[in-house]
């Protein structure tokens, strides 16, 4: 198994944390960030539509896996992990921390951690993820 990789992206939105949280939490919106993956909602969370327990499938060709929200604190935090599927990633998790900015916007710190099944693969995927997230976040909300 290769060494763990961490991807960390910091992004500022002009929108408030409630708006950003709502956009990030809505599984179907994540296609804007993770294109060309096709994202499909599997189920709602135990206490809210996009809360803990909600799940989505991400699919690209033969790669298809389920991500499940493990923790959600409205307007502050979303955590998730890959819980099943066919993927070269191992131990994949994501954490999105939102904080209000002094100008009424939001700062997002998005961290993803994972290993991969082959040497060098995790690093390559990490670069692609980082670049894709940086391109996609501005499309989510202003």
PDB file of N, CA and C in Angstrom, residues 11-118:
ATOM      1  N   UNK A  11     -10.971  27.640  -0.159  1.00  0.00           N
ATOM      2  CA  UNK A  11     -11.694  28.454  -1.133  1.00  0.00           C
ATOM      3  C   UNK A  11     -12.580  29.447  -0.394  1.00  0.00           C
ATOM      4  N   UNK A  12     -12.651  30.652  -0.924  1.00  0.00           N
ATOM      5  CA  UNK A  12     -13.530  31.678  -0.347  1.00  0.00           C
ATOM      6  C   UNK A  12     -14.718  31.906  -1.275  1.00  0.00           C
ATOM      7  N   UNK A  13     -15.899  31.880  -0.661  1.00  0.00           N
ATOM      8  CA  UNK A  13     -17.140  32.172  -1.364  1.00  0.00           C
ATOM      9  C   UNK A  13     -17.645  33.532  -0.904  1.00  0.00           C
ATOM     10  N   UNK A  14     -18.325  34.264  -1.771  1.00  0.00           N
ATOM     11  CA  UNK A  14     -18.950  35.512  -1.343  1.00  0.00           C
ATOM     12  C   UNK A  14     -20.279  35.234  -0.629  1.00  0.00           C
ATOM     13  N   UNK A  15     -20.818  34.033  -0.809  1.00  0.00           N
ATOM     14  CA  UNK A  15     -22.076  33.641  -0.167  1.00  0.00           C
ATOM     15  C   UNK A  15     -21.844  33.268   1.293  1.00  0.00           C
ATOM     16  N   UNK A  16     -22.909  33.378   2.080  1.00  0.00           N
ATOM     17  CA  UNK A  16     -22.850  33.069   3.513  1.00  0.00           C
ATOM     18  C   UNK A  16     -22.743  31.557   3.742  1.00  0.00           C
ATOM     19  N   UNK A  17     -22.330  31.136   4.963  1.00  0.00           N
ATOM     20  CA  UNK A  17     -22.159  29.705   5.250  1.00  0.00           C
ATOM     21  C   UNK A  17     -23.418  28.859   5.028  1.00  0.00           C
ATOM     22  N   UNK A  18     -24.592  29.387   5.331  1.00  0.00           N
ATOM     23  CA  UNK A  18     -25.824  28.598   5.135  1.00  0.00           C
ATOM     24  C   UNK A  18     -26.021  28.258   3.660  1.00  0.00           C
ATOM     25  N   UNK A  19     -25.753  29.210   2.782  1.00  0.00           N
ATOM     26  CA  UNK A  19     -25.906  28.979   1.341  1.00  0.00           C
ATOM     27  C   UNK A  19     -24.869  27.980   0.841  1.00  0.00           C
ATOM     28  N   UNK A  20     -23.635  28.139   1.281  1.00  0.00           N
ATOM     29  CA  UNK A  20     -22.563  27.227   0.855  1.00  0.00           C
ATOM     30  C   UNK A  20     -22.826  25.823   1.386  1.00  0.00           C
ATOM     31  N   UNK A  21     -23.216  25.706   2.652  1.00  0.00           N
ATOM     32  CA  UNK A  21     -23.508  24.403   3.247  1.00  0.00           C
ATOM     33  C   UNK A  21     -24.628  23.699   2.478  1.00  0.00           C
ATOM     34  N   UNK A  22     -25.682  24.444   2.158  1.00  0.00           N
ATOM     35  CA  UNK A  22     -26.805  23.850   1.419  1.00  0.00           C
ATOM     36  C   UNK A  22     -26.350  23.345   0.055  1.00  0.00           C
ATOM     37  N   UNK A  23     -25.501  24.102  -0.625  1.00  0.00           N
ATOM     38  CA  UNK A  23     -25.025  23.697  -1.951  1.00  0.00           C
ATOM     39  C   UNK A  23     -24.088  22.492  -1.860  1.00  0.00           C
ATOM     40  N   UNK A  24     -23.155  22.499  -0.899  1.00  0.00           N
ATOM     41  CA  UNK A  24     -22.229  21.375  -0.735  1.00  0.00           C
ATOM     42  C   UNK A  24     -22.952  20.105  -0.283  1.00  0.00           C
ATOM     43  N   UNK A  25     -23.947  20.268   0.548  1.00  0.00           N
ATOM     44  CA  UNK A  25     -24.643  19.117   1.101  1.00  0.00           C
ATOM     45  C   UNK A  25     -25.548  18.410   0.117  1.00  0.00           C
ATOM     46  N   UNK A  26     -25.992  19.110  -0.905  1.00  0.00           N
ATOM     47  CA  UNK A  26     -26.902  18.527  -1.894  1.00  0.00           C
ATOM     48  C   UNK A  26     -26.099  17.646  -2.843  1.00  0.00           C
ATOM     49  N   UNK A  27     -26.244  16.338  -2.701  1.00  0.00           N
ATOM     50  CA  UNK A  27     -25.405  15.388  -3.439  1.00  0.00           C
ATOM     51  C   UNK A  27     -25.362  15.667  -4.941  1.00  0.00           C
ATOM     52  N   UNK A  28     -26.496  15.968  -5.524  1.00  0.00           N
ATOM     53  CA  UNK A  28     -26.555  16.168  -6.966  1.00  0.00           C
ATOM     54  C   UNK A  28     -25.698  17.351  -7.429  1.00  0.00           C
ATOM     55  N   UNK A  29     -25.463  18.323  -6.567  1.00  0.00           N
ATOM     56  CA  UNK A  29     -24.636  19.480  -6.932  1.00  0.00           C
ATOM     57  C   UNK A  29     -23.161  19.130  -7.089  1.00  0.00           C
ATOM     58  N   UNK A  30     -22.737  18.024  -6.512  1.00  0.00           N
ATOM     59  CA  UNK A  30     -21.317  17.695  -6.504  1.00  0.00           C
ATOM     60  C   UNK A  30     -20.774  17.344  -7.887  1.00  0.00           C
ATOM     61  N   UNK A  31     -21.652  17.094  -8.833  1.00  0.00           N
ATOM     62  CA  UNK A  31     -21.223  16.878 -10.206  1.00  0.00           C
ATOM     63  C   UNK A  31     -20.483  18.090 -10.762  1.00  0.00           C
ATOM     64  N   UNK A  32     -20.805  19.288 -10.248  1.00  0.00           N
ATOM     65  CA  UNK A  32     -20.117  20.507 -10.677  1.00  0.00           C
ATOM     66  C   UNK A  32     -18.657  20.497 -10.226  1.00  0.00           C
ATOM     67  N   UNK A  33     -18.391  19.810  -9.120  1.00  0.00           N
ATOM     68  CA  UNK A  33     -17.031  19.762  -8.575  1.00  0.00           C
ATOM     69  C   UNK A  33     -16.266  18.559  -9.116  1.00  0.00           C
ATOM     70  N   UNK A  34     -16.942  17.422  -9.230  1.00  0.00           N
ATOM     71  CA  UNK A  34     -16.248  16.177  -9.555  1.00  0.00           C
ATOM     72  C   UNK A  34     -16.500  15.668 -10.976  1.00  0.00           C
ATOM     73  N   UNK A  35     -16.855  16.556 -11.887  1.00  0.00           N
ATOM     74  CA  UNK A  35     -17.015  16.145 -13.282  1.00  0.00           C
ATOM     75  C   UNK A  35     -15.699  15.524 -13.747  1.00  0.00           C
ATOM     76  N   UNK A  36     -15.756  14.462 -14.509  1.00  0.00           N
ATOM     77  CA  UNK A  36     -16.868  13.891 -15.247  1.00  0.00           C
ATOM     78  C   UNK A  36     -17.619  12.773 -14.503  1.00  0.00           C
ATOM     79  N   UNK A  37     -17.368  12.602 -13.203  1.00  0.00           N
ATOM     80  CA  UNK A  37     -18.109  11.596 -12.458  1.00  0.00           C
ATOM     81  C   UNK A  37     -19.600  11.895 -12.496  1.00  0.00           C
ATOM     82  N   UNK A  38     -20.405  10.845 -12.639  1.00  0.00           N
ATOM     83  CA  UNK A  38     -21.860  10.962 -12.546  1.00  0.00           C
ATOM     84  C   UNK A  38     -22.224  10.664 -11.099  1.00  0.00           C
ATOM     85  N   UNK A  39     -22.979  11.550 -10.484  1.00  0.00           N
ATOM     86  CA  UNK A  39     -23.324  11.414  -9.071  1.00  0.00           C
ATOM     87  C   UNK A  39     -24.822  11.214  -8.932  1.00  0.00           C
ATOM     88  N   UNK A  40     -25.189  10.179  -8.180  1.00  0.00           N
ATOM     89  CA  UNK A  40     -26.587   9.834  -7.974  1.00  0.00           C
ATOM     90  C   UNK A  40     -26.854   9.659  -6.479  1.00  0.00           C
ATOM     91  N   UNK A  41     -27.893  10.319  -5.997  1.00  0.00           N
ATOM     92  CA  UNK A  41     -28.301  10.158  -4.599  1.00  0.00           C
ATOM     93  C   UNK A  41     -28.843   8.744  -4.395  1.00  0.00           C
ATOM     94  N   UNK A  42     -28.396   8.100  -3.321  1.00  0.00           N
ATOM     95  CA  UNK A  42     -28.913   6.776  -2.976  1.00  0.00           C
ATOM     96  C   UNK A  42     -29.996   6.858  -1.917  1.00  0.00           C
ATOM     97  N   UNK A  43     -29.738   7.663  -0.888  1.00  0.00           N
ATOM     98  CA  UNK A  43     -30.722   7.785   0.185  1.00  0.00           C
ATOM     99  C   UNK A  43     -30.480   9.050   1.000  1.00  0.00           C
ATOM    100  N   UNK A  44     -31.528   9.455   1.687  1.00  0.00           N
ATOM    101  CA  UNK A  44     -31.456  10.596   2.589  1.00  0.00           C
ATOM    102  C   UNK A  44     -30.838  10.174   3.910  1.00  0.00           C
ATOM    103  N   UNK A  45     -30.441  11.153   4.710  1.00  0.00           N
ATOM    104  CA  UNK A  45     -29.866  10.890   6.021  1.00  0.00           C
ATOM    105  C   UNK A  45     -30.924  10.498   7.035  1.00  0.00           C
ATOM    106  N   UNK A  46     -30.460  10.145   8.223  1.00  0.00           N
ATOM    107  CA  UNK A  46     -31.375   9.678   9.263  1.00  0.00           C
ATOM    108  C   UNK A  46     -32.210  10.810   9.858  1.00  0.00           C
ATOM    109  N   UNK A  47     -31.684  12.027   9.895  1.00  0.00           N
ATOM    110  CA  UNK A  47     -32.439  13.134  10.484  1.00  0.00           C
ATOM    111  C   UNK A  47     -32.678  14.282   9.526  1.00  0.00           C
ATOM    112  N   UNK A  48     -31.986  14.293   8.383  1.00  0.00           N
ATOM    113  CA  UNK A  48     -32.210  15.320   7.369  1.00  0.00           C
ATOM    114  C   UNK A  48     -31.814  14.767   5.999  1.00  0.00           C
ATOM    115  N   UNK A  49     -32.292  15.416   4.971  1.00  0.00           N
ATOM    116  CA  UNK A  49     -32.053  14.949   3.597  1.00  0.00           C
ATOM    117  C   UNK A  49     -30.575  14.712   3.312  1.00  0.00           C
ATOM    118  N   UNK A  50     -29.710  15.643   3.703  1.00  0.00           N
ATOM    119  CA  UNK A  50     -28.292  15.546   3.378  1.00  0.00           C
ATOM    120  C   UNK A  50     -27.413  15.319   4.597  1.00  0.00           C
ATOM    121  N   UNK A  51     -28.013  14.914   5.709  1.00  0.00           N
ATOM    122  CA  UNK A  51     -27.264  14.728   6.942  1.00  0.00           C
ATOM    123  C   UNK A  51     -26.589  13.367   7.025  1.00  0.00           C
ATOM    124  N   UNK A  52     -26.111  13.060   8.222  1.00  0.00           N
ATOM    125  CA  UNK A  52     -25.426  11.788   8.471  1.00  0.00           C
ATOM    126  C   UNK A  52     -26.287  10.627   8.005  1.00  0.00           C
ATOM    127  N   UNK A  53     -25.656   9.711   7.296  1.00  0.00           N
ATOM    128  CA  UNK A  53     -26.349   8.548   6.756  1.00  0.00           C
ATOM    129  C   UNK A  53     -26.786   8.719   5.315  1.00  0.00           C
ATOM    130  N   UNK A  54     -26.842   9.964   4.811  1.00  0.00           N
ATOM    131  CA  UNK A  54     -27.188  10.138   3.400  1.00  0.00           C
ATOM    132  C   UNK A  54     -26.022   9.622   2.560  1.00  0.00           C
ATOM    133  N   UNK A  55     -26.342   9.148   1.368  1.00  0.00           N
ATOM    134  CA  UNK A  55     -25.305   8.508   0.557  1.00  0.00           C
ATOM    135  C   UNK A  55     -25.515   8.806  -0.918  1.00  0.00           C
ATOM    136  N   UNK A  56     -24.405   8.721  -1.652  1.00  0.00           N
ATOM    137  CA  UNK A  56     -24.402   8.968  -3.086  1.00  0.00           C
ATOM    138  C   UNK A  56     -23.475   7.965  -3.769  1.00  0.00           C
ATOM    139  N   UNK A  57     -23.756   7.697  -5.028  1.00  0.00           N
ATOM    140  CA  UNK A  57     -22.868   6.894  -5.857  1.00  0.00           C
ATOM    141  C   UNK A  57     -22.130   7.829  -6.804  1.00  0.00           C
ATOM    142  N   UNK A  58     -20.834   7.609  -6.930  1.00  0.00           N
ATOM    143  CA  UNK A  58     -20.021   8.312  -7.923  1.00  0.00           C
ATOM    144  C   UNK A  58     -19.583   7.261  -8.931  1.00  0.00           C
ATOM    145  N   UNK A  59     -19.797   7.561 -10.220  1.00  0.00           N
ATOM    146  CA  UNK A  59     -19.512   6.568 -11.257  1.00  0.00           C
ATOM    147  C   UNK A  59     -18.775   7.224 -12.418  1.00  0.00           C
ATOM    148  N   UNK A  60     -17.712   6.536 -12.861  1.00  0.00           N
ATOM    149  CA  UNK A  60     -16.976   6.934 -14.050  1.00  0.00           C
ATOM    150  C   UNK A  60     -16.456   5.650 -14.680  1.00  0.00           C
ATOM    151  N   UNK A  61     -17.062   5.244 -15.783  1.00  0.00           N
ATOM    152  CA  UNK A  61     -16.683   3.985 -16.424  1.00  0.00           C
ATOM    153  C   UNK A  61     -16.843   2.827 -15.452  1.00  0.00           C
ATOM    154  N   UNK A  62     -15.808   1.998 -15.304  1.00  0.00           N
ATOM    155  CA  UNK A  62     -15.911   0.836 -14.422  1.00  0.00           C
ATOM    156  C   UNK A  62     -15.746   1.184 -12.936  1.00  0.00           C
ATOM    157  N   UNK A  63     -15.360   2.421 -12.657  1.00  0.00           N
ATOM    158  CA  UNK A  63     -15.177   2.844 -11.265  1.00  0.00           C
ATOM    159  C   UNK A  63     -16.513   3.353 -10.735  1.00  0.00           C
ATOM    160  N   UNK A  64     -16.992   2.735  -9.670  1.00  0.00           N
ATOM    161  CA  UNK A  64     -18.244   3.163  -9.044  1.00  0.00           C
ATOM    162  C   UNK A  64     -18.143   2.871  -7.558  1.00  0.00           C
ATOM    163  N   UNK A  65     -18.432   3.886  -6.757  1.00  0.00           N
ATOM    164  CA  UNK A  65     -18.339   3.703  -5.317  1.00  0.00           C
ATOM    165  C   UNK A  65     -19.375   4.560  -4.605  1.00  0.00           C
ATOM    166  N   UNK A  66     -19.616   4.216  -3.353  1.00  0.00           N
ATOM    167  CA  UNK A  66     -20.591   4.918  -2.524  1.00  0.00           C
ATOM    168  C   UNK A  66     -19.854   5.749  -1.489  1.00  0.00           C
ATOM    169  N   UNK A  67     -20.243   7.016  -1.397  1.00  0.00           N
ATOM    170  CA  UNK A  67     -19.779   7.883  -0.320  1.00  0.00           C
ATOM    171  C   UNK A  67     -20.962   8.122   0.613  1.00  0.00           C
ATOM    172  N   UNK A  68     -20.711   7.997   1.895  1.00  0.00           N
ATOM    173  CA  UNK A  68     -21.745   8.190   2.906  1.00  0.00           C
ATOM    174  C   UNK A  68     -21.346   9.329   3.830  1.00  0.00           C
ATOM    175  N   UNK A  69     -22.277  10.242   4.081  1.00  0.00           N
ATOM    176  CA  UNK A  69     -22.033  11.336   5.022  1.00  0.00           C
ATOM    177  C   UNK A  69     -21.990  10.736   6.419  1.00  0.00           C
ATOM    178  N   UNK A  70     -20.901  10.981   7.130  1.00  0.00           N
ATOM    179  CA  UNK A  70     -20.732  10.431   8.477  1.00  0.00           C
ATOM    180  C   UNK A  70     -21.032  11.453   9.563  1.00  0.00           C
ATOM    181  N   UNK A  71     -20.956  12.740   9.213  1.00  0.00           N
ATOM    182  CA  UNK A  71     -21.221  13.796  10.178  1.00  0.00           C
ATOM    183  C   UNK A  71     -21.589  15.064   9.413  1.00  0.00           C
ATOM    184  N   UNK A  72     -22.606  15.754   9.891  1.00  0.00           N
ATOM    185  CA  UNK A  72     -22.992  17.027   9.280  1.00  0.00           C
ATOM    186  C   UNK A  72     -23.479  17.961  10.378  1.00  0.00           C
ATOM    187  N   UNK A  73     -22.852  19.119  10.468  1.00  0.00           N
ATOM    188  CA  UNK A  73     -23.257  20.167  11.399  1.00  0.00           C
ATOM    189  C   UNK A  73     -23.674  21.349  10.535  1.00  0.00           C
ATOM    190  N   UNK A  74     -24.960  21.688  10.507  1.00  0.00           N
ATOM    191  CA  UNK A  74     -25.434  22.730   9.608  1.00  0.00           C
ATOM    192  C   UNK A  74     -24.572  23.989   9.631  1.00  0.00           C
ATOM    193  N   UNK A  75     -24.228  24.436   8.433  1.00  0.00           N
ATOM    194  CA  UNK A  75     -23.478  25.668   8.182  1.00  0.00           C
ATOM    195  C   UNK A  75     -22.034  25.622   8.669  1.00  0.00           C
ATOM    196  N   UNK A  76     -21.549  24.448   9.144  1.00  0.00           N
ATOM    197  CA  UNK A  76     -20.194  24.366   9.691  1.00  0.00           C
ATOM    198  C   UNK A  76     -19.344  23.216   9.165  1.00  0.00           C
ATOM    199  N   UNK A  77     -19.936  22.033   8.967  1.00  0.00           N
ATOM    200  CA  UNK A  77     -19.114  20.845   8.742  1.00  0.00           C
ATOM    201  C   UNK A  77     -19.873  19.761   7.986  1.00  0.00           C
ATOM    202  N   UNK A  78     -19.175  19.138   7.036  1.00  0.00           N
ATOM    203  CA  UNK A  78     -19.649  17.919   6.384  1.00  0.00           C
ATOM    204  C   UNK A  78     -18.459  16.956   6.344  1.00  0.00           C
ATOM    205  N   UNK A  79     -18.658  15.732   6.828  1.00  0.00           N
ATOM    206  CA  UNK A  79     -17.639  14.688   6.739  1.00  0.00           C
ATOM    207  C   UNK A  79     -18.259  13.483   6.044  1.00  0.00           C
ATOM    208  N   UNK A  80     -17.455  12.798   5.246  1.00  0.00           N
ATOM    209  CA  UNK A  80     -17.945  11.629   4.527  1.00  0.00           C
ATOM    210  C   UNK A  80     -16.811  10.644   4.310  1.00  0.00           C
ATOM    211  N   UNK A  81     -17.174   9.429   3.911  1.00  0.00           N
ATOM    212  CA  UNK A  81     -16.189   8.389   3.624  1.00  0.00           C
ATOM    213  C   UNK A  81     -16.733   7.485   2.529  1.00  0.00           C
ATOM    214  N   UNK A  82     -15.809   6.846   1.783  1.00  0.00           N
ATOM    215  CA  UNK A  82     -16.229   5.798   0.857  1.00  0.00           C
ATOM    216  C   UNK A  82     -16.601   4.588   1.703  1.00  0.00           C
ATOM    217  N   UNK A  83     -17.792   4.077   1.477  1.00  0.00           N
ATOM    218  CA  UNK A  83     -18.276   2.955   2.282  1.00  0.00           C
ATOM    219  C   UNK A  83     -18.425   1.659   1.497  1.00  0.00           C
ATOM    220  N   UNK A  84     -18.386   1.728   0.167  1.00  0.00           N
ATOM    221  CA  UNK A  84     -18.421   0.500  -0.634  1.00  0.00           C
ATOM    222  C   UNK A  84     -18.137   0.841  -2.087  1.00  0.00           C
ATOM    223  N   UNK A  85     -17.898  -0.209  -2.868  1.00  0.00           N
ATOM    224  CA  UNK A  85     -17.750  -0.025  -4.293  1.00  0.00           C
ATOM    225  C   UNK A  85     -16.408  -0.455  -4.848  1.00  0.00           C
ATOM    226  N   UNK A  86     -16.257  -0.223  -6.156  1.00  0.00           N
ATOM    227  CA  UNK A  86     -15.048  -0.580  -6.885  1.00  0.00           C
ATOM    228  C   UNK A  86     -14.246   0.694  -7.111  1.00  0.00           C
ATOM    229  N   UNK A  87     -13.122   0.800  -6.429  1.00  0.00           N
ATOM    230  CA  UNK A  87     -12.282   1.987  -6.532  1.00  0.00           C
ATOM    231  C   UNK A  87     -10.837   1.609  -6.196  1.00  0.00           C
ATOM    232  N   UNK A  88      -9.879   2.286  -6.817  1.00  0.00           N
ATOM    233  CA  UNK A  88      -8.484   2.026  -6.458  1.00  0.00           C
ATOM    234  C   UNK A  88      -8.081   2.698  -5.137  1.00  0.00           C
ATOM    235  N   UNK A  89      -9.000   3.464  -4.551  1.00  0.00           N
ATOM    236  CA  UNK A  89      -8.698   4.172  -3.306  1.00  0.00           C
ATOM    237  C   UNK A  89      -8.986   3.296  -2.096  1.00  0.00           C
ATOM    238  N   UNK A  90      -8.227   3.528  -1.041  1.00  0.00           N
ATOM    239  CA  UNK A  90      -8.421   2.828   0.228  1.00  0.00           C
ATOM    240  C   UNK A  90      -8.412   3.862   1.347  1.00  0.00           C
ATOM    241  N   UNK A  91      -9.310   3.698   2.317  1.00  0.00           N
ATOM    242  CA  UNK A  91      -9.341   4.587   3.468  1.00  0.00           C
ATOM    243  C   UNK A  91      -9.708   6.018   3.116  1.00  0.00           C
ATOM    244  N   UNK A  92     -10.513   6.206   2.085  1.00  0.00           N
ATOM    245  CA  UNK A  92     -10.876   7.546   1.608  1.00  0.00           C
ATOM    246  C   UNK A  92     -11.872   8.213   2.542  1.00  0.00           C
ATOM    247  N   UNK A  93     -11.575   9.455   2.911  1.00  0.00           N
ATOM    248  CA  UNK A  93     -12.484  10.272   3.716  1.00  0.00           C
ATOM    249  C   UNK A  93     -12.390  11.718   3.252  1.00  0.00           C
ATOM    250  N   UNK A  94     -13.429  12.495   3.533  1.00  0.00           N
ATOM    251  CA  UNK A  94     -13.432  13.914   3.189  1.00  0.00           C
ATOM    252  C   UNK A  94     -13.994  14.722   4.338  1.00  0.00           C
ATOM    253  N   UNK A  95     -13.499  15.940   4.461  1.00  0.00           N
ATOM    254  CA  UNK A  95     -13.953  16.852   5.518  1.00  0.00           C
ATOM    255  C   UNK A  95     -14.038  18.253   4.935  1.00  0.00           C
ATOM    256  N   UNK A  96     -15.216  18.859   5.048  1.00  0.00           N
ATOM    257  CA  UNK A  96     -15.447  20.214   4.570  1.00  0.00           C
ATOM    258  C   UNK A  96     -15.798  21.080   5.783  1.00  0.00           C
ATOM    259  N   UNK A  97     -14.923  22.023   6.105  1.00  0.00           N
ATOM    260  CA  UNK A  97     -15.126  22.910   7.246  1.00  0.00           C
ATOM    261  C   UNK A  97     -15.434  24.299   6.716  1.00  0.00           C
ATOM    262  N   UNK A  98     -16.561  24.860   7.147  1.00  0.00           N
ATOM    263  CA  UNK A  98     -16.985  26.175   6.700  1.00  0.00           C
ATOM    264  C   UNK A  98     -16.875  27.168   7.854  1.00  0.00           C
ATOM    265  N   UNK A  99     -16.422  28.376   7.541  1.00  0.00           N
ATOM    266  CA  UNK A  99     -16.338  29.428   8.549  1.00  0.00           C
ATOM    267  C   UNK A  99     -16.754  30.748   7.918  1.00  0.00           C
ATOM    268  N   UNK A 100     -17.532  31.551   8.663  1.00  0.00           N
ATOM    269  CA  UNK A 100     -17.907  32.859   8.122  1.00  0.00           C
ATOM    270  C   UNK A 100     -16.699  33.777   8.022  1.00  0.00           C
ATOM    271  N   UNK A 101     -16.710  34.639   7.012  1.00  0.00           N
ATOM    272  CA  UNK A 101     -15.656  35.628   6.865  1.00  0.00           C
ATOM    273  C   UNK A 101     -16.203  36.996   7.283  1.00  0.00           C
ATOM    274  N   UNK A 102     -15.316  37.920   7.521  1.00  0.00           N
ATOM    275  CA  UNK A 102     -15.722  39.240   8.017  1.00  0.00           C
ATOM    276  C   UNK A 102     -16.567  40.018   7.000  1.00  0.00           C
ATOM    277  N   UNK A 103     -16.499  39.640   5.733  1.00  0.00           N
ATOM    278  CA  UNK A 103     -17.275  40.344   4.706  1.00  0.00           C
ATOM    279  C   UNK A 103     -18.600  39.655   4.385  1.00  0.00           C
ATOM    280  N   UNK A 104     -19.011  38.688   5.228  1.00  0.00           N
ATOM    281  CA  UNK A 104     -20.286  38.003   5.023  1.00  0.00           C
ATOM    282  C   UNK A 104     -20.198  36.780   4.136  1.00  0.00           C
ATOM    283  N   UNK A 105     -19.014  36.441   3.698  1.00  0.00           N
ATOM    284  CA  UNK A 105     -18.822  35.264   2.867  1.00  0.00           C
ATOM    285  C   UNK A 105     -18.482  34.036   3.698  1.00  0.00           C
ATOM    286  N   UNK A 106     -17.865  33.071   3.054  1.00  0.00           N
ATOM    287  CA  UNK A 106     -17.521  31.811   3.702  1.00  0.00           C
ATOM    288  C   UNK A 106     -16.149  31.356   3.247  1.00  0.00           C
ATOM    289  N   UNK A 107     -15.362  30.875   4.193  1.00  0.00           N
ATOM    290  CA  UNK A 107     -14.118  30.196   3.857  1.00  0.00           C
ATOM    291  C   UNK A 107     -14.361  28.702   4.024  1.00  0.00           C
ATOM    292  N   UNK A 108     -14.036  27.944   3.003  1.00  0.00           N
ATOM    293  CA  UNK A 108     -14.143  26.492   3.027  1.00  0.00           C
ATOM    294  C   UNK A 108     -12.738  25.904   3.067  1.00  0.00           C
ATOM    295  N   UNK A 109     -12.508  25.029   4.023  1.00  0.00           N
ATOM    296  CA  UNK A 109     -11.283  24.230   4.041  1.00  0.00           C
ATOM    297  C   UNK A 109     -11.725  22.803   3.764  1.00  0.00           C
ATOM    298  N   UNK A 110     -11.332  22.287   2.615  1.00  0.00           N
ATOM    299  CA  UNK A 110     -11.761  20.973   2.141  1.00  0.00           C
ATOM    300  C   UNK A 110     -10.540  20.063   2.149  1.00  0.00           C
ATOM    301  N   UNK A 111     -10.592  19.038   2.972  1.00  0.00           N
ATOM    302  CA  UNK A 111      -9.488  18.098   3.091  1.00  0.00           C
ATOM    303  C   UNK A 111      -9.986  16.702   2.736  1.00  0.00           C
ATOM    304  N   UNK A 112      -9.203  16.001   1.931  1.00  0.00           N
ATOM    305  CA  UNK A 112      -9.507  14.613   1.563  1.00  0.00           C
ATOM    306  C   UNK A 112      -8.259  13.791   1.842  1.00  0.00           C
ATOM    307  N   UNK A 113      -8.434  12.632   2.440  1.00  0.00           N
ATOM    308  CA  UNK A 113      -7.324  11.727   2.692  1.00  0.00           C
ATOM    309  C   UNK A 113      -7.619  10.354   2.120  1.00  0.00           C
ATOM    310  N   UNK A 114      -6.564   9.673   1.643  1.00  0.00           N
ATOM    311  CA  UNK A 114      -6.744   8.330   1.083  1.00  0.00           C
ATOM    312  C   UNK A 114      -5.401   7.690   0.783  1.00  0.00           C
ATOM    313  N   UNK A 115      -5.447   6.396   0.576  1.00  0.00           N
ATOM    314  CA  UNK A 115      -4.350   5.603   0.023  1.00  0.00           C
ATOM    315  C   UNK A 115      -4.843   5.056  -1.310  1.00  0.00           C
ATOM    316  N   UNK A 116      -3.949   4.390  -2.039  1.00  0.00           N
ATOM    317  CA  UNK A 116      -4.344   3.742  -3.290  1.00  0.00           C
ATOM    318  C   UNK A 116      -3.682   2.370  -3.362  1.00  0.00           C
ATOM    319  N   UNK A 117      -4.166   1.562  -4.280  1.00  0.00           N
ATOM    320  CA  UNK A 117      -3.714   0.173  -4.367  1.00  0.00           C
ATOM    321  C   UNK A 117      -2.361   0.004  -5.042  1.00  0.00           C
ATOM    322  N   UNK A 118      -1.868   1.042  -5.727  1.00  0.00           N
ATOM    323  CA  UNK A 118      -0.595   0.917  -6.452  1.00  0.00           C
ATOM    324  C   UNK A 118       0.319   2.110  -6.153  1.00  0.00           C
TER     325      UNK A 118
END
